[in-house]
PDB file of C-alpha atoms in Angstrom:
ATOM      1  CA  UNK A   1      13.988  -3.601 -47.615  1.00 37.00           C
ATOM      2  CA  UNK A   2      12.298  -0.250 -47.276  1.00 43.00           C
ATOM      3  CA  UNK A   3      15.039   2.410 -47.183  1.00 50.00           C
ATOM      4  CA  UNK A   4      13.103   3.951 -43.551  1.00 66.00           C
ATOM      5  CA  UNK A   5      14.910   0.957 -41.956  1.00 67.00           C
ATOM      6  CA  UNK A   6      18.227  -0.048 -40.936  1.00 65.00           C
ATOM      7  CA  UNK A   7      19.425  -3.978 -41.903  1.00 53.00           C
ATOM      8  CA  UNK A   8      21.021  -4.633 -38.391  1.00 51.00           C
ATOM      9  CA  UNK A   9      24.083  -7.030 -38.330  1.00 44.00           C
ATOM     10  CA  UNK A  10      21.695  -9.274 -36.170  1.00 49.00           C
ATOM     11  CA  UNK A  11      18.918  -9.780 -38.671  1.00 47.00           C
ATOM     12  CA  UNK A  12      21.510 -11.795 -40.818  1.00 46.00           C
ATOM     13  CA  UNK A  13      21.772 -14.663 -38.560  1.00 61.00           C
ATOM     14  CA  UNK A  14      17.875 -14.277 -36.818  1.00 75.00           C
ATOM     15  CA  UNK A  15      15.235 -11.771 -35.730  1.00 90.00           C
ATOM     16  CA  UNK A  16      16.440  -8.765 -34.479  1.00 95.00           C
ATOM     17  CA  UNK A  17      16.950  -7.651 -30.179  1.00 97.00           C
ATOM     18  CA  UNK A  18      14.892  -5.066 -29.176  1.00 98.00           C
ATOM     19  CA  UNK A  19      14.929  -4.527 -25.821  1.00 98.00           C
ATOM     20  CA  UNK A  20      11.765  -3.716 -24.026  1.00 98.00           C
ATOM     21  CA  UNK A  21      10.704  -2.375 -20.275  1.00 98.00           C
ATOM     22  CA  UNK A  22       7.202  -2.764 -18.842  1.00 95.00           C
ATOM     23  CA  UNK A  23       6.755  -5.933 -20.004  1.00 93.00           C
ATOM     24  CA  UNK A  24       4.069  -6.908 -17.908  1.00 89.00           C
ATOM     25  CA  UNK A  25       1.601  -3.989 -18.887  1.00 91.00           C
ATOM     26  CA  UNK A  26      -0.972  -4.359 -22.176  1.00 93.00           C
ATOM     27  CA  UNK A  27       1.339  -2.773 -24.538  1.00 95.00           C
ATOM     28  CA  UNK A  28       4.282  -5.120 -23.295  1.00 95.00           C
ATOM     29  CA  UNK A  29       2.238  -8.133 -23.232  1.00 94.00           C
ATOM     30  CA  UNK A  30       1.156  -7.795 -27.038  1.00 95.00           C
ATOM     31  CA  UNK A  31       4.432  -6.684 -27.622  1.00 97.00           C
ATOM     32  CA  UNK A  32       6.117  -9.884 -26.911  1.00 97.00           C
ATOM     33  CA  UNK A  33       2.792 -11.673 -28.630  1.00 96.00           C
ATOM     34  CA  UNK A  34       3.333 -10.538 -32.008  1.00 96.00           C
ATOM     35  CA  UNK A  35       6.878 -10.393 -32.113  1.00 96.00           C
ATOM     36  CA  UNK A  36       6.151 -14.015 -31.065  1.00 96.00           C
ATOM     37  CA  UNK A  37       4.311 -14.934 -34.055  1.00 93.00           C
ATOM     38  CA  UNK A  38       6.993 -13.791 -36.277  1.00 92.00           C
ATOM     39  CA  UNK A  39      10.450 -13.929 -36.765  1.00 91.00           C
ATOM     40  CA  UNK A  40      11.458 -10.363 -37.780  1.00 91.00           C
ATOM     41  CA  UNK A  41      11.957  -9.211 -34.230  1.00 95.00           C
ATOM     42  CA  UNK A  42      12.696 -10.660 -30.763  1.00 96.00           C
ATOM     43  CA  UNK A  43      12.030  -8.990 -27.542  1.00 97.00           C
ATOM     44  CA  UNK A  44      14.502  -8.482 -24.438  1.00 97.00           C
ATOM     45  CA  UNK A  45      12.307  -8.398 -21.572  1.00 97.00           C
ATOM     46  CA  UNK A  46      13.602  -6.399 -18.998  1.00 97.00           C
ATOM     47  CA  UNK A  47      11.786  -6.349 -15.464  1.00 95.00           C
ATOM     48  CA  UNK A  48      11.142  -5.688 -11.683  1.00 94.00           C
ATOM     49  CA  UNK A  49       9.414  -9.256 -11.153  1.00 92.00           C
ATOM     50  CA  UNK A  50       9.004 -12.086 -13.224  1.00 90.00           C
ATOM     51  CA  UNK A  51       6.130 -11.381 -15.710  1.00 88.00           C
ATOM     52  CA  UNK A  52       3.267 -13.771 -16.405  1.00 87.00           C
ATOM     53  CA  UNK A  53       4.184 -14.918 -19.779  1.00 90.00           C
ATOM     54  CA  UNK A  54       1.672 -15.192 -22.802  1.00 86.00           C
ATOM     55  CA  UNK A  55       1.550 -19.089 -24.097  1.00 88.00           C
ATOM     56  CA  UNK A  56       3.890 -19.165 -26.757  1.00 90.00           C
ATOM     57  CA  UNK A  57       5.884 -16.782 -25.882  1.00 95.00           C
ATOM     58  CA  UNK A  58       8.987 -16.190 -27.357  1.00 95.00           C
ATOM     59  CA  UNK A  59      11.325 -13.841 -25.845  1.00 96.00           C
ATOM     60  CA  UNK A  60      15.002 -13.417 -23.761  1.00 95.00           C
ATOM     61  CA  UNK A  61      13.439 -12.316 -20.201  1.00 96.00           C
ATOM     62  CA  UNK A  62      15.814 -10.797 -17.110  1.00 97.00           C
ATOM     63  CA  UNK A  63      14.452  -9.998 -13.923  1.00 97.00           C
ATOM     64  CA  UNK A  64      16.227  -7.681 -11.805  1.00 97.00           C
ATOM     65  CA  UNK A  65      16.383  -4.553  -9.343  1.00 96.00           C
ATOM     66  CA  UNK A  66      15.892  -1.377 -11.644  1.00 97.00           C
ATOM     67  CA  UNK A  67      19.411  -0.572 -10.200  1.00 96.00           C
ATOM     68  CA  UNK A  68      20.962  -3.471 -12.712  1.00 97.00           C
ATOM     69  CA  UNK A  69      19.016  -2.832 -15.760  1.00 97.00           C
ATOM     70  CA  UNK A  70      21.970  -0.755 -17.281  1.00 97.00           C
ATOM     71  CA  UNK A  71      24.290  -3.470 -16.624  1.00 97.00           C
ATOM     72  CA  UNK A  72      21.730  -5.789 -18.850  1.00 97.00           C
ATOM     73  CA  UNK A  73      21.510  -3.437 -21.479  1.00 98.00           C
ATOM     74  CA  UNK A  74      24.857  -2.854 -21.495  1.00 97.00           C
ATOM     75  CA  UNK A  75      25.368  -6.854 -22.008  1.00 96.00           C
ATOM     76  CA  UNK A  76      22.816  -7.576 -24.107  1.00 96.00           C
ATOM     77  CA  UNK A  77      22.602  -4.487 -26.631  1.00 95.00           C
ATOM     78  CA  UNK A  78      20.163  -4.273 -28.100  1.00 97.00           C
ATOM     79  CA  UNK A  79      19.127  -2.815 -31.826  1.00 97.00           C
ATOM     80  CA  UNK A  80      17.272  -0.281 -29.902  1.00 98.00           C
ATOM     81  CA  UNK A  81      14.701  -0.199 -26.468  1.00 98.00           C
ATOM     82  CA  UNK A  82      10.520   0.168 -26.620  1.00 98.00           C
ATOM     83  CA  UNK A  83       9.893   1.910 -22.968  1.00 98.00           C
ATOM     84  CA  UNK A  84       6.259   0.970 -21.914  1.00 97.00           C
ATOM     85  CA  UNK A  85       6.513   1.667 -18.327  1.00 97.00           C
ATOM     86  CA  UNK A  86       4.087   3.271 -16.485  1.00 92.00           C
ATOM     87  CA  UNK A  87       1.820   3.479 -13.581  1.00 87.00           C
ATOM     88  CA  UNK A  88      -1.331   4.362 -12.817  1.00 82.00           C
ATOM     89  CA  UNK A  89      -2.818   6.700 -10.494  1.00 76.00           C
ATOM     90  CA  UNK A  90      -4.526   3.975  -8.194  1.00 80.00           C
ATOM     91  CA  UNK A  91      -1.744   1.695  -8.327  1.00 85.00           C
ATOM     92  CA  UNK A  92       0.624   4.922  -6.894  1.00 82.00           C
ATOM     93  CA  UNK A  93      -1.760   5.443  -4.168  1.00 81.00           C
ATOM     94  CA  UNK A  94      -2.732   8.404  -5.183  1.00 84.00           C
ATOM     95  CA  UNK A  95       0.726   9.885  -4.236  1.00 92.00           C
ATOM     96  CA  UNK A  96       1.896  12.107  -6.561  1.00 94.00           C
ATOM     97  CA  UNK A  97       5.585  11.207  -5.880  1.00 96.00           C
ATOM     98  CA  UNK A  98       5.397   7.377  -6.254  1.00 94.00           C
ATOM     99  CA  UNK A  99       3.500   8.111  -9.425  1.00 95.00           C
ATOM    100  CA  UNK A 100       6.836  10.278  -9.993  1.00 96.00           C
ATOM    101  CA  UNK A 101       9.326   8.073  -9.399  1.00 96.00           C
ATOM    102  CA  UNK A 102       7.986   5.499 -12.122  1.00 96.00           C
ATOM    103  CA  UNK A 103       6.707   7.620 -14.774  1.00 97.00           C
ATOM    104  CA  UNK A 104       9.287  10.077 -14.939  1.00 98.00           C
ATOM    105  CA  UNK A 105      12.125   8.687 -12.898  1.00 98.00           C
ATOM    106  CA  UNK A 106      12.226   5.438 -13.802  1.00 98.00           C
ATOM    107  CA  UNK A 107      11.761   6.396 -17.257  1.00 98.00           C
ATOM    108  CA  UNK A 108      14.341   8.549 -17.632  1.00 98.00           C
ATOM    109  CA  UNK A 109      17.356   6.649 -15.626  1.00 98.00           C
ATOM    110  CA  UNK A 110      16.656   3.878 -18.013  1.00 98.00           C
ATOM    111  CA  UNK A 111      16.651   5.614 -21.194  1.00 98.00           C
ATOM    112  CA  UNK A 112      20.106   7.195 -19.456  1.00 98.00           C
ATOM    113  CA  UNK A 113      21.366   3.920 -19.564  1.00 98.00           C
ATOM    114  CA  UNK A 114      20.287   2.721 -22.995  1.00 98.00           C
ATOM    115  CA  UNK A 115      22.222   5.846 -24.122  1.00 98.00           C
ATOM    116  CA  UNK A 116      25.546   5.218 -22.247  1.00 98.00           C
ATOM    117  CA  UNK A 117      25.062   1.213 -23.565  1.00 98.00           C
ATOM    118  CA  UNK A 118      25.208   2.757 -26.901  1.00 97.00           C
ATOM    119  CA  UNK A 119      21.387   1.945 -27.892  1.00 98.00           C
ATOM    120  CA  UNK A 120      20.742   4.358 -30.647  1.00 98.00           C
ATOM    121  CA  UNK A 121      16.699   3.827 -30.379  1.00 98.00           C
ATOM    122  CA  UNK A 122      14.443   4.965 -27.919  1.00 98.00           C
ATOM    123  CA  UNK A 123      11.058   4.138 -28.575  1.00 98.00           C
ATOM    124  CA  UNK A 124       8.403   5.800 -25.720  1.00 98.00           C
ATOM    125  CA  UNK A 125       5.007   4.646 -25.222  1.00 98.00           C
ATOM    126  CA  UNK A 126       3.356   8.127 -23.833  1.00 97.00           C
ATOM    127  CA  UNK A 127       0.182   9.550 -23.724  1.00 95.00           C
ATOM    128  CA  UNK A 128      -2.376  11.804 -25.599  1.00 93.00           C
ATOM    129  CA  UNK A 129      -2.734  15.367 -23.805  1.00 92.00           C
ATOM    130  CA  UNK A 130       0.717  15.317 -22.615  1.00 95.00           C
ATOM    131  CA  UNK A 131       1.321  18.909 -21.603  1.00 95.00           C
ATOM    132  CA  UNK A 132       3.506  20.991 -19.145  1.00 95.00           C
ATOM    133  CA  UNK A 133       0.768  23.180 -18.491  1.00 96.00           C
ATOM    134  CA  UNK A 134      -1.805  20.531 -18.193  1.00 94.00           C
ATOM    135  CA  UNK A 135      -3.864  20.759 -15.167  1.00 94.00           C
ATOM    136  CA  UNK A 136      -3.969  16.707 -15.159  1.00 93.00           C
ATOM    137  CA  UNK A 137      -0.689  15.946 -12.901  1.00 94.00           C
ATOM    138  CA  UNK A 138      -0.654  12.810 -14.611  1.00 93.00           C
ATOM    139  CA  UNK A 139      -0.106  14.810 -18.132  1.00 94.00           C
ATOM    140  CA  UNK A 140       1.971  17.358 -16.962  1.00 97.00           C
ATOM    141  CA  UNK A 141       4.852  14.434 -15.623  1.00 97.00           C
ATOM    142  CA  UNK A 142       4.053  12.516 -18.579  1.00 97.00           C
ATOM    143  CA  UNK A 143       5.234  15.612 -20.942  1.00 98.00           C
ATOM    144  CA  UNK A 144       8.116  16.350 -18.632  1.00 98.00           C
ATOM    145  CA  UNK A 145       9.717  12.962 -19.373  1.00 98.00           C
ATOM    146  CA  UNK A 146       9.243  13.010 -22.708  1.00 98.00           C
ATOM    147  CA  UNK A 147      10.835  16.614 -22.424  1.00 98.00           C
ATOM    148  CA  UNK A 148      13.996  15.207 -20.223  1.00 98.00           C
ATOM    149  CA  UNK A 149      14.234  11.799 -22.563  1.00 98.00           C
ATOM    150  CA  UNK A 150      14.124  13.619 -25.926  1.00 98.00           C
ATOM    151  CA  UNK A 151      17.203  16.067 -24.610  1.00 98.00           C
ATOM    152  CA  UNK A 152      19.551  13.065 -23.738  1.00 98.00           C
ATOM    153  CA  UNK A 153      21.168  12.657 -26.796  1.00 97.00           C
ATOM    154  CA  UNK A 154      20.147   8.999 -28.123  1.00 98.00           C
ATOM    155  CA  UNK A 155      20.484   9.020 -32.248  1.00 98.00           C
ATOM    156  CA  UNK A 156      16.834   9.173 -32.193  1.00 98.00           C
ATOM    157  CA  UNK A 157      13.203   8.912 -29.705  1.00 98.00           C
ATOM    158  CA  UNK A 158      10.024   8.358 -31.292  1.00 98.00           C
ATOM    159  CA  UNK A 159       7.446   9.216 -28.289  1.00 98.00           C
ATOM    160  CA  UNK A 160       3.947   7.673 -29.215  1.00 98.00           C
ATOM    161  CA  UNK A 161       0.890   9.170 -27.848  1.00 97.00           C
ATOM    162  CA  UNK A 162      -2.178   6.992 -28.122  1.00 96.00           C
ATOM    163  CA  UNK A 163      -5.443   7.684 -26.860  1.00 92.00           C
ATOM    164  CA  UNK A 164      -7.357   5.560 -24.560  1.00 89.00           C
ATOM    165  CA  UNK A 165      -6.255   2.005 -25.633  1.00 92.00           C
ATOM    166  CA  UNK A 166      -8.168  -0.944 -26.763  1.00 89.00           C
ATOM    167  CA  UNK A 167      -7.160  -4.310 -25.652  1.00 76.00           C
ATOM    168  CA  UNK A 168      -7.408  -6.786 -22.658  1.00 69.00           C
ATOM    169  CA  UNK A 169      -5.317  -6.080 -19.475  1.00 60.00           C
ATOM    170  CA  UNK A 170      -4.074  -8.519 -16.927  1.00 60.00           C
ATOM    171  CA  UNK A 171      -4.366  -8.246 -13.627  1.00 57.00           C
ATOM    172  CA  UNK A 172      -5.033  -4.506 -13.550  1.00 54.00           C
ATOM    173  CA  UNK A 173      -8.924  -3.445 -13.402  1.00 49.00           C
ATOM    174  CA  UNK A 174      -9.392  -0.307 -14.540  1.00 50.00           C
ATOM    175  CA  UNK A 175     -13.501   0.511 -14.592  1.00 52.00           C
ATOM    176  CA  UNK A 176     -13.593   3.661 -16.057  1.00 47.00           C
ATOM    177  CA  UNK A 177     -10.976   2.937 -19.020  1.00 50.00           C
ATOM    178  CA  UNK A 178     -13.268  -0.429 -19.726  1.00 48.00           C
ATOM    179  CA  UNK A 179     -16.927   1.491 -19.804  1.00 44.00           C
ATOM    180  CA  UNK A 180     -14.988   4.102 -22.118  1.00 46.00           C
ATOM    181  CA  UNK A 181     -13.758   0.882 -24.522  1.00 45.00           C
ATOM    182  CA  UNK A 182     -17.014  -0.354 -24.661  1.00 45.00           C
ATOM    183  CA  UNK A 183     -18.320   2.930 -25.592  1.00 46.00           C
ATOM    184  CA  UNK A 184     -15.520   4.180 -27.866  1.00 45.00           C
ATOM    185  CA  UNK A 185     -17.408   3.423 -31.324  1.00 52.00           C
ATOM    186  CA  UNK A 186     -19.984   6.090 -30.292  1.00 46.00           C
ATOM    187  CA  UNK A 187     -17.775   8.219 -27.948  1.00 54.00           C
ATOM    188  CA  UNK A 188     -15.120   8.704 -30.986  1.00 48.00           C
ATOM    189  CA  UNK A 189     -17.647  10.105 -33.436  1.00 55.00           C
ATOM    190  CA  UNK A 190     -18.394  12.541 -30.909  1.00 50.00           C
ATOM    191  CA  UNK A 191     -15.330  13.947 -30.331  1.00 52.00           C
ATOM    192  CA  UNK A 192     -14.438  17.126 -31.762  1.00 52.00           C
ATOM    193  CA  UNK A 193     -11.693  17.259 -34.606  1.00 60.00           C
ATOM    194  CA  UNK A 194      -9.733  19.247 -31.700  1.00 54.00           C
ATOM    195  CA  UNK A 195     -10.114  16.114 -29.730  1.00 52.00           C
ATOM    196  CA  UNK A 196      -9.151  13.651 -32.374  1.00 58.00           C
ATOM    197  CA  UNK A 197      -5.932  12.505 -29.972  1.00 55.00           C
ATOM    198  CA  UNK A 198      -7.847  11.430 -27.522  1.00 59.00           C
ATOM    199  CA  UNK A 199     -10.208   8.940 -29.764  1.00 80.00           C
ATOM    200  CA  UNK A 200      -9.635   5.280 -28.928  1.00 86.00           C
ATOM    201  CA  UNK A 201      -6.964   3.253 -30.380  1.00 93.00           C
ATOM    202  CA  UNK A 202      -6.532  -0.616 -30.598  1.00 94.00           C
ATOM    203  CA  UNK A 203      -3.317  -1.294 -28.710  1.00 95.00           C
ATOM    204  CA  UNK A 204      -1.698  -4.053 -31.628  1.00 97.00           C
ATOM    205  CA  UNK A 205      -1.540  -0.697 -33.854  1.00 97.00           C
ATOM    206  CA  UNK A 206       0.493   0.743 -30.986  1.00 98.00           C
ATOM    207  CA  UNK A 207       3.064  -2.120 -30.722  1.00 98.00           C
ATOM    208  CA  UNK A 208       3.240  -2.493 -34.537  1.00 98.00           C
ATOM    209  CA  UNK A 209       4.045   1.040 -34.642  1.00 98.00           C
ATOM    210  CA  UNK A 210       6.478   0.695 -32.011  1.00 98.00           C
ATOM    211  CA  UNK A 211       8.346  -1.959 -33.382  1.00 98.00           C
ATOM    212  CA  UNK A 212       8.602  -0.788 -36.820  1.00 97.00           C
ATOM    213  CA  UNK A 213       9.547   2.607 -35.764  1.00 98.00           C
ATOM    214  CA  UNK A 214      12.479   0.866 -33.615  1.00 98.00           C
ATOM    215  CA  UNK A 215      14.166   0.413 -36.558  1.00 96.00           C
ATOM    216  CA  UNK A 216      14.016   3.529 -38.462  1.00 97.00           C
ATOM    217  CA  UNK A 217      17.340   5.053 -39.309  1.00 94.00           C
ATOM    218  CA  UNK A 218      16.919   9.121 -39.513  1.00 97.00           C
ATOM    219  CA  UNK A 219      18.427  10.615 -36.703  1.00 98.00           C
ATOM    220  CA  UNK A 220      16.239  13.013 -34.455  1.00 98.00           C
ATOM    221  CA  UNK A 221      13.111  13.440 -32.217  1.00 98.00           C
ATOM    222  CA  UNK A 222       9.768  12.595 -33.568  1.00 98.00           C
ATOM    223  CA  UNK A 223       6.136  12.867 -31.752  1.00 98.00           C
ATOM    224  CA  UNK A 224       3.305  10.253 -33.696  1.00 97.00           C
ATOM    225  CA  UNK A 225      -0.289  11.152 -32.472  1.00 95.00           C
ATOM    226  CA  UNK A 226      -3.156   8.591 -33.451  1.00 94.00           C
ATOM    227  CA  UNK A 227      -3.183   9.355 -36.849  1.00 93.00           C
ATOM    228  CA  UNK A 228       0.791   9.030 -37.203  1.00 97.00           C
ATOM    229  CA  UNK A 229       0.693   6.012 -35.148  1.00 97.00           C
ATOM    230  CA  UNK A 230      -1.594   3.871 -37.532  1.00 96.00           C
ATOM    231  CA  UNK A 231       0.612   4.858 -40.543  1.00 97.00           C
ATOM    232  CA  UNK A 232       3.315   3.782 -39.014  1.00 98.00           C
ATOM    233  CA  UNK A 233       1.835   0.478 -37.615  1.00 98.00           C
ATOM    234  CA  UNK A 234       0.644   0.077 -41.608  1.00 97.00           C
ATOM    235  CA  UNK A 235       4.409   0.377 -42.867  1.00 97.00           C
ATOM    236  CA  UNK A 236       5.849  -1.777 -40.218  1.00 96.00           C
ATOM    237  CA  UNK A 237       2.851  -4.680 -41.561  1.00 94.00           C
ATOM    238  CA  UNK A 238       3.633  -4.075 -45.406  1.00 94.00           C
ATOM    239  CA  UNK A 239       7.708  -4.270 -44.753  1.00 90.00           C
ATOM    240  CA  UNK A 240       6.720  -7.644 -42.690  1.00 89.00           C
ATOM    241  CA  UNK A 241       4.691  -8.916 -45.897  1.00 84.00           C
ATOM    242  CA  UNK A 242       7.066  -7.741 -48.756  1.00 82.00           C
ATOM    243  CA  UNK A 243      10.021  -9.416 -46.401  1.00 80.00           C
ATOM    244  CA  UNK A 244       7.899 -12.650 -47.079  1.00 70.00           C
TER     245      UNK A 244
END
């Protein structure tokens, strides 16, 4: 095994925990797919309302107030947590602080709790353009949690920042984001080098990324734009192969 990763007591006797929160969005979803299909890793589902399952599914799933979460992470303990919660604009009502209290506060209180359960491993999905001086409220909060997360003392955050992701949703229409997938093969050559963070990137190399970065041992904070994010997706598929 690659000397990036940890060998976790639990991958001994089966795949290893991770736990995971926004189960229910595209990242989550594929998440639990392809950890599915294998049996390096196992996801811990962790959610508000009982998710809609992909066939096949193989995963540990609780379902409770956000209030109780630390109690579950506390009792299940995971090898380390993949945060992919997040709103959207429309779905907040345009408000800016029920937008707030999801991606930042919500966020944040669980990461607090992976830390006092003694998670070492934050992984957070984020987004390109985060920025405290961003004009975009939706960019300013999202660098403002990664800010607060990254300063609570976990053993190490890796904070992901695709660009606009490619991949089927459920149950959440979102026009714009599906003309811009359907035009990403001409909109990404178009884009400026300056721009590059913002080109589109298939969601799989996201949660491949995630999941292999989950495990990495070196202690500290690390940021993983497009580029970074499809290198490590690569070294999470090679350690998957060699392991087999």
């Amino acid at each position: 095994m690659s000397e990036l990763y940890d060998t976790p007591h639990d991958a001994v006797h089966g795949p290893v925990r991770v736990g995971l929160v926004g189960a229910t969005g595209l990242i989550g979803r594929r998440l639990i797919e392809i950890s599915s299909a294998g049996d390096a890793m196992r996801m811990v589902g962790i959610a508000r309302r009982e998710p809609q399952l992909p066939k096949g599914a193989k995963v540990e799933m609780f379902v409770a107030d956000p209030a109780k979460w630390s109690e579950i992470l506390e009792t299940v303990k995971p090898r380390a947590l993949i945060c992919a919660l997040g709103t959207t604009w429309r779905k907040a009502g345009r408000d800016e602080a029920a937008f707030r209290a999801v991606d930042y506060d919500l966020i944040v209180s669980t990461a607090e709790a992976a830390r006092e359960a003694g998670i070492p491993n934050l992984v957070l999905v984020s987004s390109s353009g985060a920025n405290r001086n961003a004009k975009s409220f939706y960019l300013r909060t999202k660098a403002e949690t990664e800010e607060a997360v990254s300063k609570l003392g976990l053993s190490r955050v890796d904070i992901l920042r695709p660009g606009l992701l490619k991949g089927v949703r459920q149950d959440d229409l979102r026009p714009f984001e599906s003309i811009a997938q359907f035009a990403s093969p001409l909109l990404d050559t178009l884009l400026p080098s300056k721009w590059q963070g913002l080109r589109s990137i298939d969601a799989d190399h996201v949660c491949e990324a995630a999941m292999g970065l989950a495990l990495r041992k070196a202690a500290g904070c690390f940021i993983h734009d497009n580029d970074a994010i499809k290198r490590a997706a690569r070294d999470w598929r090679a350690k998957v192969i060699k392991e087999h």
